[in-house]
mmCIF file of C-alpha atoms in Angstrom:
data_model
loop_
_atom_site.group_PDB
_atom_site.id
_atom_site.type_symbol
_atom_site.label_atom_id
_atom_site.label_comp_id
_atom_site.label_asym_id
_atom_site.label_seq_id
_atom_site.Cartn_x
_atom_site.Cartn_y
_atom_site.Cartn_z
ATOM 1 C CA MET A 4 0.036 0.301 -0.136
ATOM 2 C CA PRO A 5 1.534 3.312 -0.809
ATOM 3 C CA PHE A 6 2.374 5.569 1.805
ATOM 4 C CA ARG A 7 0.042 8.393 1.104
ATOM 5 C CA HIS A 8 -3.260 5.646 1.256
ATOM 6 C CA PHE A 9 -1.972 4.605 4.615
ATOM 7 C CA LEU A 10 -1.913 8.677 5.481
ATOM 8 C CA LEU A 11 -5.178 8.593 4.069
ATOM 9 C CA ALA A 12 -6.870 5.610 6.200
ATOM 10 C CA LEU A 13 -4.820 6.724 9.187
ATOM 11 C CA CYS A 14 -6.561 10.295 8.673
ATOM 12 C CA VAL A 15 -10.181 8.744 8.573
ATOM 13 C CA VAL A 16 -9.107 6.918 11.651
ATOM 14 C CA ALA A 17 -8.338 9.937 13.283
ATOM 15 C CA ILE A 18 -11.427 11.925 12.426
ATOM 16 C CA TRP A 19 -13.468 8.819 13.631
ATOM 17 C CA GLY A 20 -11.882 8.806 17.027
ATOM 18 C CA SER A 21 -11.920 12.240 17.563
ATOM 19 C CA ASN A 22 -15.540 13.061 16.635
ATOM 20 C CA PHE A 23 -16.640 11.699 20.112
ATOM 21 C CA VAL A 24 -14.728 15.195 21.348
ATOM 22 C CA VAL A 25 -16.752 16.959 18.732
ATOM 23 C CA ILE A 26 -20.151 15.137 19.721
ATOM 24 C CA LYS A 27 -19.403 15.921 23.387
ATOM 25 C CA TYR A 28 -19.114 19.969 22.391
ATOM 26 C CA ALA A 29 -22.387 19.965 20.183
ATOM 27 C CA LEU A 30 -24.132 18.635 23.712
ATOM 28 C CA HIS A 31 -23.522 21.605 25.296
ATOM 29 C CA ALA A 32 -25.980 23.178 23.315
ATOM 30 C CA LEU A 33 -28.135 20.883 21.882
ATOM 31 C CA PRO A 34 -30.127 18.302 23.591
ATOM 32 C CA PRO A 35 -29.116 14.444 21.917
ATOM 33 C CA MET A 36 -31.633 13.490 19.685
ATOM 34 C CA THR A 37 -31.930 16.812 18.213
ATOM 35 C CA LEU A 38 -28.287 16.639 17.655
ATOM 36 C CA ALA A 39 -29.155 13.371 15.729
ATOM 37 C CA VAL A 40 -31.885 14.817 13.902
ATOM 38 C CA LEU A 41 -29.314 17.386 11.967
ATOM 39 C CA ARG A 42 -26.841 14.792 11.500
ATOM 40 C CA PHE A 43 -28.943 12.694 9.149
ATOM 41 C CA SER A 44 -30.839 15.495 7.978
ATOM 42 C CA PHE A 45 -27.208 17.327 6.981
ATOM 43 C CA ALA A 46 -26.259 13.736 5.658
ATOM 44 C CA PHE A 47 -29.419 12.998 3.618
ATOM 45 C CA LEU A 48 -29.228 16.674 2.263
ATOM 46 C CA PRO A 49 -27.762 17.916 -0.504
ATOM 47 C CA ALA A 50 -25.845 14.974 -0.880
ATOM 48 C CA CYS A 51 -29.003 12.764 -2.191
ATOM 49 C CA PHE A 52 -29.114 14.789 -5.485
ATOM 50 C CA PHE A 53 -25.291 14.131 -6.355
ATOM 51 C CA LEU A 54 -25.363 10.510 -5.818
ATOM 52 C CA ARG A 55 -27.880 7.828 -7.192
ATOM 53 C CA ARG A 56 -29.979 5.667 -4.940
ATOM 54 C CA PRO A 57 -27.894 2.429 -4.368
ATOM 55 C CA ALA A 58 -29.622 -0.792 -6.095
ATOM 56 C CA VAL A 59 -30.611 -2.400 -2.836
ATOM 57 C CA ASP A 60 -34.309 -3.200 -1.134
ATOM 58 C CA TRP A 61 -36.023 -0.250 0.769
ATOM 59 C CA ARG A 62 -36.415 -2.653 3.591
ATOM 60 C CA ASN A 63 -32.979 -2.974 3.885
ATOM 61 C CA LEU A 64 -32.057 0.875 3.181
ATOM 62 C CA GLY A 65 -34.757 1.330 6.101
ATOM 63 C CA GLY A 66 -33.531 -1.194 8.325
ATOM 64 C CA TYR A 67 -29.781 0.365 8.179
ATOM 65 C CA GLY A 68 -31.230 4.031 8.528
ATOM 66 C CA LEU A 69 -33.002 2.786 11.553
ATOM 67 C CA PHE A 70 -30.373 0.820 13.645
ATOM 68 C CA ILE A 71 -27.516 3.261 12.721
ATOM 69 C CA GLY A 72 -29.513 6.433 13.075
ATOM 70 C CA VAL A 73 -31.753 5.634 15.922
ATOM 71 C CA GLY A 74 -29.738 2.734 17.756
ATOM 72 C CA GLN A 75 -26.393 3.453 17.155
ATOM 73 C CA PHE A 76 -26.278 7.236 17.537
ATOM 74 C CA GLY A 77 -29.732 8.168 19.199
ATOM 75 C CA LEU A 78 -28.429 5.828 22.190
ATOM 76 C CA LEU A 79 -24.491 7.169 21.799
ATOM 77 C CA TYR A 80 -25.605 10.451 22.011
ATOM 78 C CA LEU A 81 -27.911 10.222 25.012
ATOM 79 C CA ALA A 82 -25.398 8.456 26.818
ATOM 80 C CA MET A 83 -22.683 10.796 26.285
ATOM 81 C CA ARG A 84 -24.587 13.927 27.262
ATOM 82 C CA SER A 85 -24.325 13.170 31.169
ATOM 83 C CA GLN A 86 -23.692 9.014 31.365
ATOM 84 C CA ILE A 87 -20.028 7.897 29.807
ATOM 85 C CA SER A 88 -17.055 10.026 29.188
ATOM 86 C CA PRO A 89 -16.511 10.756 25.233
ATOM 87 C CA GLY A 90 -13.221 8.633 25.602
ATOM 88 C CA LEU A 91 -15.083 5.380 27.326
ATOM 89 C CA ALA A 92 -17.487 5.870 24.783
ATOM 90 C CA SER A 93 -14.944 5.087 22.100
ATOM 91 C CA LEU A 94 -13.814 2.322 23.332
ATOM 92 C CA VAL A 95 -16.910 0.807 24.393
ATOM 93 C CA VAL A 96 -18.899 1.054 21.509
ATOM 94 C CA GLN A 97 -16.183 -1.026 19.506
ATOM 95 C CA THR A 98 -17.679 -3.932 21.035
ATOM 96 C CA GLN A 99 -19.831 -4.129 17.890
ATOM 97 C CA VAL A 100 -17.032 -6.438 16.282
ATOM 98 C CA PHE A 101 -18.163 -8.950 19.003
ATOM 99 C CA PHE A 102 -21.814 -8.456 18.555
ATOM 100 C CA THR A 103 -21.903 -8.928 14.696
ATOM 101 C CA LEU A 104 -19.615 -12.250 15.350
ATOM 102 C CA LEU A 105 -22.486 -13.294 17.775
ATOM 103 C CA LEU A 106 -25.113 -12.324 15.945
ATOM 104 C CA ALA A 107 -23.334 -14.115 12.806
ATOM 105 C CA VAL A 108 -23.084 -17.098 14.907
ATOM 106 C CA ARG A 109 -27.088 -17.388 15.629
ATOM 107 C CA LEU A 110 -28.677 -16.225 12.301
ATOM 108 C CA ARG A 111 -26.003 -17.292 9.680
ATOM 109 C CA LYS A 112 -24.836 -20.622 11.887
ATOM 110 C CA GLU A 113 -21.102 -19.296 11.311
ATOM 111 C CA LYS A 114 -18.682 -21.502 13.401
ATOM 112 C CA VAL A 115 -16.414 -19.214 15.482
ATOM 113 C CA LEU A 116 -12.680 -20.004 16.113
ATOM 114 C CA ALA A 117 -11.222 -20.625 19.490
ATOM 115 C CA THR A 118 -9.339 -17.718 19.020
ATOM 116 C CA GLN A 119 -12.593 -15.068 18.498
ATOM 117 C CA TRP A 120 -14.075 -16.871 21.824
ATOM 118 C CA LEU A 121 -10.464 -16.081 23.344
ATOM 119 C CA GLY A 122 -10.826 -12.280 22.062
ATOM 120 C CA LEU A 123 -14.354 -11.833 23.161
ATOM 121 C CA ALA A 124 -13.843 -13.271 26.368
ATOM 122 C CA LEU A 125 -11.043 -10.570 26.772
ATOM 123 C CA ALA A 126 -13.021 -8.013 25.496
ATOM 124 C CA ALA A 127 -16.074 -8.962 28.202
ATOM 125 C CA GLY A 128 -13.200 -8.584 31.021
ATOM 126 C CA GLY A 129 -12.404 -4.963 29.661
ATOM 127 C CA VAL A 130 -16.127 -3.709 29.670
ATOM 128 C CA GLY A 131 -16.702 -5.375 32.984
ATOM 129 C CA VAL A 132 -13.572 -3.857 34.428
ATOM 130 C CA ILE A 133 -15.467 -0.497 33.457
ATOM 131 C CA ALA A 134 -18.551 -1.656 35.012
ATOM 132 C CA LEU A 135 -16.653 -1.715 38.261
ATOM 133 C CA HIS A 136 -14.728 1.843 37.745
ATOM 134 C CA THR A 137 -18.187 3.835 37.134
ATOM 135 C CA ASP A 138 -18.188 7.484 38.803
ATOM 136 C CA GLY A 139 -20.152 10.214 38.100
ATOM 137 C CA SER A 140 -18.456 10.753 34.598
ATOM 138 C CA THR A 141 -19.397 7.119 33.591
ATOM 139 C CA THR A 142 -22.300 5.191 34.771
ATOM 140 C CA PRO A 143 -23.940 1.714 34.698
ATOM 141 C CA LEU A 144 -26.560 3.292 32.888
ATOM 142 C CA GLY A 145 -24.223 4.965 30.058
ATOM 143 C CA VAL A 146 -21.979 1.756 29.581
ATOM 144 C CA ALA A 147 -25.303 0.010 29.095
ATOM 145 C CA MET A 148 -26.835 2.122 26.407
ATOM 146 C CA VAL A 149 -23.672 2.827 24.561
ATOM 147 C CA LEU A 150 -23.409 -1.697 24.382
ATOM 148 C CA ALA A 151 -26.987 -1.154 23.155
ATOM 149 C CA ALA A 152 -25.822 1.283 20.752
ATOM 150 C CA ALA A 153 -22.784 -1.114 19.471
ATOM 151 C CA PHE A 154 -25.451 -4.232 19.411
ATOM 152 C CA CYS A 155 -27.562 -1.357 16.753
ATOM 153 C CA TRP A 156 -24.520 -0.919 15.087
ATOM 154 C CA ALA A 157 -23.722 -4.802 14.359
ATOM 155 C CA CYS A 158 -27.207 -5.361 13.232
ATOM 156 C CA ALA A 159 -26.510 -2.427 10.553
ATOM 157 C CA ASN A 160 -23.445 -4.463 9.823
ATOM 158 C CA LEU A 161 -25.550 -7.338 8.602
ATOM 159 C CA LEU A 162 -27.581 -5.212 6.612
ATOM 160 C CA THR A 163 -24.530 -4.189 4.892
ATOM 161 C CA GLN A 164 -23.553 -7.151 4.059
ATOM 162 C CA ARG A 165 -26.495 -8.522 2.892
ATOM 163 C CA ALA A 166 -26.761 -5.609 0.440
ATOM 164 C CA GLY A 167 -23.920 -6.908 -1.259
ATOM 165 C CA ARG A 168 -21.220 -4.716 -3.226
ATOM 166 C CA ILE A 169 -22.707 -1.609 -3.462
ATOM 167 C CA ASP A 170 -21.434 2.625 -3.218
ATOM 168 C CA MET A 171 -21.139 2.603 0.372
ATOM 169 C CA LEU A 172 -20.966 6.386 0.156
ATOM 170 C CA ALA A 173 -24.748 6.462 -1.391
ATOM 171 C CA TYR A 174 -25.987 4.109 1.187
ATOM 172 C CA VAL A 175 -25.352 5.731 4.005
ATOM 173 C CA VAL A 176 -26.582 8.776 2.390
ATOM 174 C CA TRP A 177 -30.246 7.286 1.255
ATOM 175 C CA SER A 178 -30.588 5.306 4.680
ATOM 176 C CA SER A 179 -30.079 8.571 6.502
ATOM 177 C CA ALA A 180 -33.814 9.534 5.213
ATOM 178 C CA PHE A 181 -34.758 6.906 7.015
ATOM 179 C CA ALA A 182 -33.275 8.322 10.663
ATOM 180 C CA VAL A 183 -34.967 11.728 10.396
ATOM 181 C CA PRO A 184 -38.730 10.832 11.077
ATOM 182 C CA PRO A 185 -38.079 8.500 13.978
ATOM 183 C CA LEU A 186 -35.281 10.601 15.772
ATOM 184 C CA LEU A 187 -37.336 13.490 15.054
ATOM 185 C CA VAL A 188 -40.457 12.136 16.691
ATOM 186 C CA LEU A 189 -38.090 11.111 19.650
ATOM 187 C CA ALA A 190 -36.925 14.433 19.855
ATOM 188 C CA LEU A 191 -40.095 15.654 20.567
ATOM 189 C CA LEU A 192 -40.777 13.130 23.346
ATOM 190 C CA ILE A 193 -37.371 13.044 25.003
ATOM 191 C CA ASP A 194 -36.047 16.425 24.208
ATOM 192 C CA GLY A 195 -39.269 18.441 24.388
ATOM 193 C CA PRO A 196 -40.053 21.525 22.104
ATOM 194 C CA GLN A 197 -38.985 23.997 24.742
ATOM 195 C CA GLN A 198 -35.168 22.197 25.170
ATOM 196 C CA ILE A 199 -35.077 21.742 21.030
ATOM 197 C CA ALA A 200 -35.862 25.657 20.748
ATOM 198 C CA ALA A 201 -33.704 26.328 23.586
ATOM 199 C CA GLY A 202 -31.235 24.212 22.381
ATOM 200 C CA LEU A 203 -31.110 25.620 18.595
ATOM 201 C CA ALA A 204 -31.194 29.118 20.314
ATOM 202 C CA ALA A 205 -27.911 28.513 22.329
ATOM 203 C CA ALA A 206 -26.072 26.674 19.260
ATOM 204 C CA ASP A 207 -23.567 29.095 18.042
ATOM 205 C CA LEU A 208 -20.944 29.103 15.087
ATOM 206 C CA GLY A 209 -18.937 26.222 16.792
ATOM 207 C CA THR A 210 -22.073 24.296 17.419
ATOM 208 C CA TRP A 211 -22.878 24.520 13.916
ATOM 209 C CA ALA A 212 -19.472 23.545 12.842
ATOM 210 C CA ALA A 213 -19.636 20.412 15.059
ATOM 211 C CA VAL A 214 -23.029 19.365 13.433
ATOM 212 C CA LEU A 215 -21.568 19.704 10.332
ATOM 213 C CA TRP A 216 -18.925 18.010 11.113
ATOM 214 C CA GLN A 217 -20.965 15.130 11.843
ATOM 215 C CA ALA A 218 -22.559 14.820 8.831
ATOM 216 C CA VAL A 219 -20.125 15.816 6.415
ATOM 217 C CA GLY A 220 -16.478 15.325 8.189
ATOM 218 C CA ASN A 221 -17.498 12.219 9.966
ATOM 219 C CA THR A 222 -19.907 10.487 7.507
ATOM 220 C CA LEU A 223 -19.318 11.627 4.369
ATOM 221 C CA PHE A 224 -15.829 12.379 3.899
ATOM 222 C CA GLY A 225 -15.024 9.309 6.445
ATOM 223 C CA TYR A 226 -17.536 6.726 4.628
ATOM 224 C CA GLY A 227 -16.289 8.210 1.153
ATOM 225 C CA LEU A 228 -12.557 8.023 1.901
ATOM 226 C CA TRP A 229 -12.435 4.128 3.412
ATOM 227 C CA SER A 230 -14.639 3.024 0.967
ATOM 228 C CA TRP A 231 -12.336 3.971 -1.625
ATOM 229 C CA LEU A 232 -9.089 2.597 0.039
ATOM 230 C CA LEU A 233 -11.306 -0.731 -0.017
ATOM 231 C CA ALA A 234 -11.997 -0.485 -3.149
ATOM 232 C CA ARG A 235 -8.257 -0.171 -3.912
ATOM 233 C CA HIS A 236 -6.682 -2.687 -1.358
ATOM 234 C CA ALA A 237 -7.293 -5.536 0.439
ATOM 235 C CA ALA A 238 -9.455 -5.780 3.462
ATOM 236 C CA GLY A 239 -6.974 -7.080 5.576
ATOM 237 C CA ARG A 240 -4.622 -4.288 4.872
ATOM 238 C CA ILE A 241 -6.912 -1.608 6.122
ATOM 239 C CA VAL A 242 -9.371 -2.709 8.503
ATOM 240 C CA PRO A 243 -6.871 -3.270 11.284
ATOM 241 C CA LEU A 244 -6.266 0.330 11.369
ATOM 242 C CA ALA A 245 -10.187 0.468 12.722
ATOM 243 C CA LEU A 246 -7.824 -0.347 15.678
ATOM 244 C CA LEU A 247 -6.694 2.629 16.350
ATOM 245 C CA VAL A 248 -10.209 4.415 16.491
ATOM 246 C CA PRO A 249 -10.350 4.251 20.739
ATOM 247 C CA VAL A 250 -6.844 5.602 20.868
ATOM 248 C CA PHE A 251 -8.044 8.484 19.020
ATOM 249 C CA GLY A 252 -10.841 8.633 20.829
ATOM 250 C CA MET A 253 -9.244 8.214 24.498
ATOM 251 C CA GLY A 254 -6.458 10.285 23.476
ATOM 252 C CA SER A 255 -7.983 13.590 21.992
ATOM 253 C CA ALA A 256 -10.756 13.377 25.080
ATOM 254 C CA SER A 257 -7.917 13.454 27.452
ATOM 255 C CA LEU A 258 -5.980 16.358 25.436
ATOM 256 C CA LEU A 259 -8.536 18.490 24.362
ATOM 257 C CA LEU A 260 -11.014 17.780 27.584
ATOM 258 C CA ALA A 261 -8.592 17.019 30.376
ATOM 259 C CA GLU A 262 -10.058 13.546 30.742
ATOM 260 C CA PRO A 263 -8.098 11.660 33.188
ATOM 261 C CA LEU A 264 -6.307 8.737 32.265
ATOM 262 C CA PRO A 265 -6.054 5.723 35.534
ATOM 263 C CA GLY A 266 -4.235 2.748 35.226
ATOM 264 C CA TRP A 267 -7.668 0.752 35.322
ATOM 265 C CA GLU A 268 -8.762 2.984 32.153
ATOM 266 C CA LEU A 269 -5.962 1.722 30.334
ATOM 267 C CA ALA A 270 -5.975 -1.785 31.481
ATOM 268 C CA ALA A 271 -9.894 -1.983 30.303
ATOM 269 C CA ALA A 272 -8.428 -0.413 26.892
ATOM 270 C CA ALA A 273 -5.697 -3.104 26.497
ATOM 271 C CA LEU A 274 -8.333 -6.018 27.373
ATOM 272 C CA VAL A 275 -10.664 -4.400 24.636
ATOM 273 C CA LEU A 276 -8.458 -3.890 22.083
ATOM 274 C CA GLY A 277 -6.072 -6.977 22.485
ATOM 275 C CA GLY A 278 -9.725 -8.680 22.105
ATOM 276 C CA LEU A 279 -10.341 -7.133 18.875
ATOM 277 C CA ALA A 280 -6.874 -7.915 17.687
ATOM 278 C CA ILE A 281 -6.954 -11.590 18.487
ATOM 279 C CA ASN A 282 -10.470 -11.515 16.850
ATOM 280 C CA LEU A 283 -9.223 -9.770 13.588
ATOM 281 C CA PHE A 284 -5.979 -11.683 13.511
ATOM 282 C CA GLY A 285 -6.613 -14.792 15.360
ATOM 283 C CA PRO A 286 -8.607 -16.743 12.290
ATOM 284 C CA GLN A 287 -5.667 -15.361 10.125
ATOM 285 C CA LEU A 288 -3.207 -16.851 12.161
ATOM 286 C CA MET A 289 -4.091 -20.168 12.547
ATOM 287 C CA ARG A 290 -4.826 -20.608 8.530
ATOM 288 C CA TRP A 291 -0.945 -19.542 8.389
ATOM 289 C CA ARG A 292 -0.272 -22.330 10.995
ATOM 290 C CA ALA A 293 -2.088 -25.054 9.386
ATOM 291 C CA ALA A 294 -0.670 -24.044 6.027
ATOM 292 C CA SER A 295 3.069 -24.477 7.485
ATOM 293 C CA ARG A 296 1.904 -27.854 9.045
ATOM 294 C CA GLU A 297 0.308 -29.071 5.614
ATOM 295 C CA ALA A 298 3.591 -27.953 3.961
#
């Protein structure tokens, strides 16, 4: 892979990781569901006029929009407002890898290797460490909500696999249309008209920049560039870099928000990231080992 392509992939991972700090900034003014409505509205408009709807069933598009918009980011924004810190949220949400694995086992009867079970156990241990050290900035409810968001992300992953080889950027844009109506209803019910009005009135230029960064920088640019790289290189060369998302998430939260990094949090991160790495590289290493034995 050319070095410049590696730098582009690293740029995407940095955007996705530091985005948790941007979310926290936007939530200072905007209620969580209102922020979600604005994010997915701007992700759909005006991009839908430049990208043709992908050749995929409407139910697939709708399901993906609901799982990502309402399930993943709706829950994530609610949790991040007061129930979990940005750095830990960036770490816990990566358990979507293991939820995807377990759903594939349940729904598609896929086999799980011993190394993948080991990775799952390590990651579960890391989440357990976080649950045992909840405090004012992170609560058990916040951890549970981000785990639920990760589960919704995993459900969306399965829908993406069913969609096949399509334009992922167009897929994300058009599925966003299905996220906006239910998010708007939830905004009226959870945030309330008064909080929505107060949040919009309090939003300054920085808040709107954070909203646009959610839609344009994180969604359109991030997914678009990631898909472009995946189309030119083997997934095994690109996907492992996603392990750096929590590193950038926790690092940017510590640097920009003065979020502390106590020893237990670093240990939890090591367990979760170690589990992710084993899940990602374990099957390939076992295949190499089997091939070397046969040779």
